[in-house]
Short mmCIF file of C-alpha atoms in Angstrom, two decimals:
data_model
loop_
_atom_site.label_atom_id
_atom_site.label_comp_id
_atom_site.label_asym_id
_atom_site.label_seq_id
_atom_site.Cartn_x
_atom_site.Cartn_y
_atom_site.Cartn_z
CA ASP A 5 20.77 16.28 0.21
CA ALA A 6 18.08 14.78 2.44
CA GLY A 7 15.53 14.55 -0.37
CA VAL A 8 11.85 15.34 0.00
CA ILE A 9 10.82 14.85 3.61
CA GLN A 10 7.27 13.96 4.57
CA SER A 11 5.76 13.59 8.01
CA PRO A 12 4.27 11.65 9.58
CA ARG A 13 5.05 8.34 7.85
CA HIS A 14 1.89 6.78 9.24
CA GLU A 15 -1.27 8.37 10.56
CA VAL A 16 -4.29 6.62 12.02
CA THR A 17 -7.22 8.82 12.91
CA GLU A 18 -10.88 8.59 13.63
CA MET A 19 -13.50 9.71 11.18
CA GLY A 20 -14.31 13.37 11.63
CA GLN A 21 -10.90 14.37 12.93
CA GLU A 22 -8.62 16.88 11.27
CA VAL A 23 -5.49 15.51 9.63
CA THR A 24 -2.44 17.53 8.57
CA LEU A 25 0.26 16.10 6.35
CA ARG A 26 3.58 17.89 5.99
CA CYS A 27 6.20 18.15 3.29
CA LYS A 28 9.64 19.72 3.03
CA PRO A 29 10.78 19.91 -0.61
CA ILE A 30 14.33 19.85 -1.86
CA SER A 31 15.96 23.24 -1.53
CA GLY A 32 15.95 25.11 -4.82
CA HIS A 33 13.08 23.15 -6.33
CA ASP A 34 10.44 25.58 -7.55
CA TYR A 35 7.61 23.10 -8.02
CA LEU A 36 5.81 21.05 -5.41
CA PHE A 37 3.18 18.40 -6.08
CA TRP A 38 0.78 16.45 -3.87
CA TYR A 39 -0.36 13.04 -5.12
CA ARG A 40 -2.65 10.42 -3.61
CA GLN A 41 -2.17 6.70 -4.26
CA THR A 42 -4.88 4.08 -3.86
CA MET A 43 -5.30 0.58 -5.23
CA MET A 44 -8.45 1.53 -7.08
CA ARG A 45 -7.43 4.83 -8.62
CA GLY A 46 -3.64 4.65 -8.77
CA LEU A 47 -1.69 7.90 -8.49
CA GLU A 48 -3.83 11.02 -8.65
CA LEU A 49 -2.55 14.59 -8.70
CA LEU A 50 -4.28 16.64 -6.04
CA ILE A 51 -2.60 20.04 -6.35
CA TYR A 52 0.67 21.63 -7.38
CA PHE A 53 2.53 24.82 -6.57
CA ASN A 54 5.04 26.93 -8.47
CA ASN A 55 7.15 29.30 -6.38
CA ASN A 56 4.74 28.78 -3.46
CA VAL A 57 1.68 29.74 -5.53
CA PRO A 58 -1.04 27.13 -6.15
CA ILE A 59 -1.33 26.58 -9.89
CA ASP A 60 -3.90 23.83 -10.25
CA ASP A 61 -6.05 22.40 -7.49
CA SER A 62 -8.61 20.74 -9.72
CA GLY A 63 -7.62 17.35 -8.37
CA MET A 64 -8.57 18.16 -4.80
CA PRO A 65 -11.53 15.87 -4.25
CA GLU A 66 -13.68 18.03 -2.01
CA ASP A 67 -13.74 21.19 0.06
CA ARG A 68 -12.62 19.05 2.97
CA PHE A 69 -9.15 19.09 1.41
CA SER A 70 -6.92 22.15 1.51
CA ALA A 71 -3.23 22.73 0.83
CA LYS A 72 -0.87 25.56 1.62
CA MET A 73 2.72 26.47 0.89
CA PRO A 74 3.61 29.39 3.18
CA ASN A 75 7.26 29.38 2.08
CA ALA A 76 9.65 27.60 -0.25
CA SER A 77 10.59 24.96 2.30
CA PHE A 78 7.24 23.81 3.65
CA SER A 79 3.83 22.65 2.51
CA THR A 80 0.83 21.14 4.23
CA LEU A 81 -2.15 19.12 3.08
CA LYS A 82 -5.09 19.25 5.46
CA ILE A 83 -8.22 17.12 5.54
CA GLN A 84 -11.06 18.35 7.73
CA PRO A 85 -13.16 16.41 8.56
CA SER A 86 -11.54 13.14 7.55
CA GLU A 87 -13.54 10.19 6.22
CA PRO A 88 -12.68 6.48 5.79
CA ARG A 89 -12.55 6.92 1.99
CA ASP A 90 -9.63 9.31 2.46
CA SER A 91 -7.49 6.36 3.50
CA ALA A 92 -4.56 6.26 1.06
CA VAL A 93 -0.87 6.97 0.72
CA TYR A 94 -0.20 10.65 0.14
CA PHE A 95 2.98 11.62 -1.67
CA CYS A 96 4.71 14.94 -1.97
CA ALA A 97 7.16 15.52 -4.83
CA SER A 98 9.31 18.45 -5.87
CA SER A 99 11.00 19.44 -9.10
CA PRO A 100 13.46 22.11 -10.20
CA GLN A 101 12.98 24.48 -13.11
CA GLY A 102 13.72 22.86 -16.44
CA ALA A 103 15.19 19.65 -15.08
CA GLY A 104 12.40 17.22 -15.76
CA GLY A 105 11.21 14.49 -13.49
CA TYR A 106 10.23 14.61 -9.85
CA THR A 107 11.80 13.60 -6.58
CA PHE A 108 9.21 11.92 -4.38
CA GLY A 109 9.02 11.75 -0.63
CA SER A 110 8.46 8.44 1.14
CA GLY A 111 4.77 9.17 1.58
CA THR A 112 2.31 9.32 4.44
CA ARG A 113 0.06 6.31 4.89
CA LEU A 114 -3.26 7.63 6.19
CA THR A 115 -5.84 5.34 7.73
CA VAL A 116 -9.18 6.81 8.77
CA VAL A 117 -11.25 4.48 10.94
CA ALA B 7 -5.51 15.31 -22.51
CA GLN B 8 -2.49 13.17 -21.87
CA SER B 9 -2.91 9.59 -20.73
CA VAL B 10 -0.83 6.49 -20.21
CA THR B 11 -1.78 2.85 -20.56
CA GLN B 12 0.38 0.15 -19.05
CA LEU B 13 -0.39 -3.27 -20.44
CA GLY B 14 -0.42 -5.91 -17.73
CA SER B 15 -0.91 -5.08 -14.08
CA HIS B 16 1.40 -7.95 -13.13
CA VAL B 17 4.38 -9.40 -14.98
CA SER B 18 6.35 -12.38 -13.74
CA VAL B 19 9.78 -13.36 -15.11
CA SER B 20 12.50 -15.78 -14.15
CA GLU B 21 15.78 -14.50 -12.80
CA GLY B 22 18.10 -13.84 -15.76
CA ALA B 23 15.25 -13.52 -18.25
CA LEU B 24 14.35 -10.46 -20.31
CA VAL B 25 12.15 -7.88 -18.64
CA LEU B 26 9.64 -6.10 -20.89
CA LEU B 27 7.11 -3.70 -19.40
CA ARG B 28 4.77 -2.06 -21.87
CA CYS B 29 3.62 1.54 -21.94
CA ASN B 30 1.54 3.38 -24.51
CA TYR B 31 0.73 7.04 -24.27
CA SER B 32 -1.70 9.51 -25.70
CA SER B 33 -0.60 13.09 -26.08
CA SER B 34 -1.65 16.01 -28.23
CA VAL B 35 1.84 17.48 -28.12
CA PRO B 36 5.32 15.93 -28.26
CA PRO B 37 5.52 14.11 -24.96
CA TYR B 38 8.06 13.97 -22.22
CA LEU B 39 8.03 10.38 -20.94
CA PHE B 40 9.22 8.84 -17.71
CA TRP B 41 9.56 5.51 -15.95
CA TYR B 42 9.51 5.33 -12.17
CA VAL B 43 10.03 2.41 -9.80
CA GLN B 44 8.42 1.98 -6.40
CA TYR B 45 9.73 -0.49 -3.85
CA PRO B 46 7.43 -1.56 -1.01
CA ASN B 47 6.65 1.19 1.48
CA GLN B 48 8.76 3.71 -0.40
CA GLY B 49 8.24 6.65 -2.70
CA LEU B 50 8.76 6.59 -6.44
CA GLN B 51 12.27 6.80 -7.87
CA LEU B 52 13.08 8.01 -11.36
CA LEU B 53 14.47 5.23 -13.57
CA LEU B 54 14.83 7.15 -16.82
CA LYS B 55 13.28 9.87 -18.91
CA TYR B 56 12.85 10.87 -22.52
CA THR B 57 12.61 14.54 -23.39
CA THR B 58 14.18 15.14 -26.80
CA GLY B 59 16.99 13.71 -28.86
CA ALA B 60 18.01 10.07 -28.86
CA THR B 61 14.99 7.82 -28.72
CA LEU B 62 16.77 5.03 -26.86
CA VAL B 63 17.18 6.11 -23.27
CA LYS B 64 19.33 4.37 -20.70
CA GLY B 65 18.52 4.56 -17.03
CA ILE B 66 19.68 3.24 -13.73
CA ASN B 67 20.01 -0.42 -12.76
CA GLY B 68 20.46 -1.56 -16.36
CA PHE B 69 17.03 -0.48 -17.59
CA GLU B 70 16.40 1.22 -20.89
CA ALA B 71 13.39 2.39 -22.87
CA GLU B 72 12.79 3.34 -26.47
CA PHE B 73 10.49 6.12 -27.58
CA LYS B 74 8.60 5.08 -30.71
CA LYS B 75 6.45 7.91 -31.97
CA SER B 76 4.79 5.86 -34.70
CA GLU B 77 3.62 3.34 -32.12
CA THR B 78 3.05 5.90 -29.32
CA SER B 79 5.01 3.56 -27.09
CA PHE B 80 7.73 3.81 -24.47
CA HIS B 81 8.38 0.23 -23.36
CA LEU B 82 10.84 -0.51 -20.56
CA THR B 83 13.35 -3.34 -20.95
CA LYS B 84 16.20 -4.99 -19.11
CA PRO B 85 18.18 -7.86 -20.64
CA SER B 86 18.52 -9.93 -17.47
CA ALA B 87 16.24 -9.72 -14.46
CA HIS B 88 17.60 -9.72 -10.91
CA MET B 89 15.69 -10.55 -7.78
CA SER B 90 16.19 -6.97 -6.66
CA ASP B 91 14.16 -5.72 -9.65
CA ALA B 92 10.93 -6.94 -8.05
CA ALA B 93 8.88 -3.76 -7.56
CA GLU B 94 6.06 -1.68 -9.01
CA TYR B 95 6.86 0.24 -12.18
CA PHE B 96 5.03 3.33 -13.37
CA CYS B 97 5.08 4.98 -16.76
CA ALA B 98 4.25 8.68 -16.85
CA VAL B 99 3.77 11.41 -19.41
CA SER B 100 4.24 15.12 -18.94
CA ARG B 101 2.38 17.63 -21.01
CA LEU B 102 5.04 20.11 -22.06
CA SER B 103 8.03 19.75 -19.82
CA GLY B 104 9.15 17.90 -16.75
CA ASN B 105 7.76 20.66 -14.61
CA THR B 106 4.14 20.27 -15.57
CA PRO B 107 2.13 17.62 -13.81
CA LEU B 108 2.90 14.03 -14.61
CA VAL B 109 0.05 11.73 -15.53
CA PHE B 110 0.82 8.21 -14.32
CA GLY B 111 -0.23 4.84 -15.57
CA LYS B 112 -1.80 2.34 -13.20
CA GLY B 113 1.49 0.58 -12.68
CA THR B 114 2.88 -2.88 -13.40
CA ARG B 115 4.02 -5.11 -10.60
CA LEU B 116 7.13 -7.07 -11.57
CA SER B 117 7.82 -10.37 -9.84
CA VAL B 118 11.14 -12.15 -10.33
CA ILE B 119 11.22 -15.89 -9.77
CA ALA B 120 14.39 -17.63 -8.70
#
């Protein structure tokens, strides 16, 4: 099992550009979560999906953020336009039904200059 | 709403000494509780979890935690620290089950001194 796979590992972009983060969950996991980690705010839940359907996106900071899960093996988090305050590490995690606990990806470190 | 408080953003222990990382939670329903570890430039790894049953939970790498409902605590311990234990540790609470969003504490950075 390759675990949760995120790409890219690092992204540096200029303010105003569009950024797309990608996640491949573990096969068979029905839940997918996007978290953001910063020094100031710690780990924040942005959005989560169950069986590809968004359940709660109340953590998405602004309309500039959007997330999709077109199928069970792929999800994207898009920021358009990006701003310096979006700089953070973005984690994707997946979880099976009834098992408890998440498996996290290695994260994408985003720097917006 | 569920919340987690980790006491001490940084804990430093000597190699071979007891590790104690503190976590208190607030939950309106019986909680599911978790400890995760994060090594530099990596994602979070599950150390252990409490769902139901035995209140003393054993995890990987010699760590264990005890759920104390009366104290609303879930402290993480290890009898003897190793250099390899140096990392960031996160306590988390889940509302109803492991498949509802985890709320994480701010984390505690553990340093191990030789």
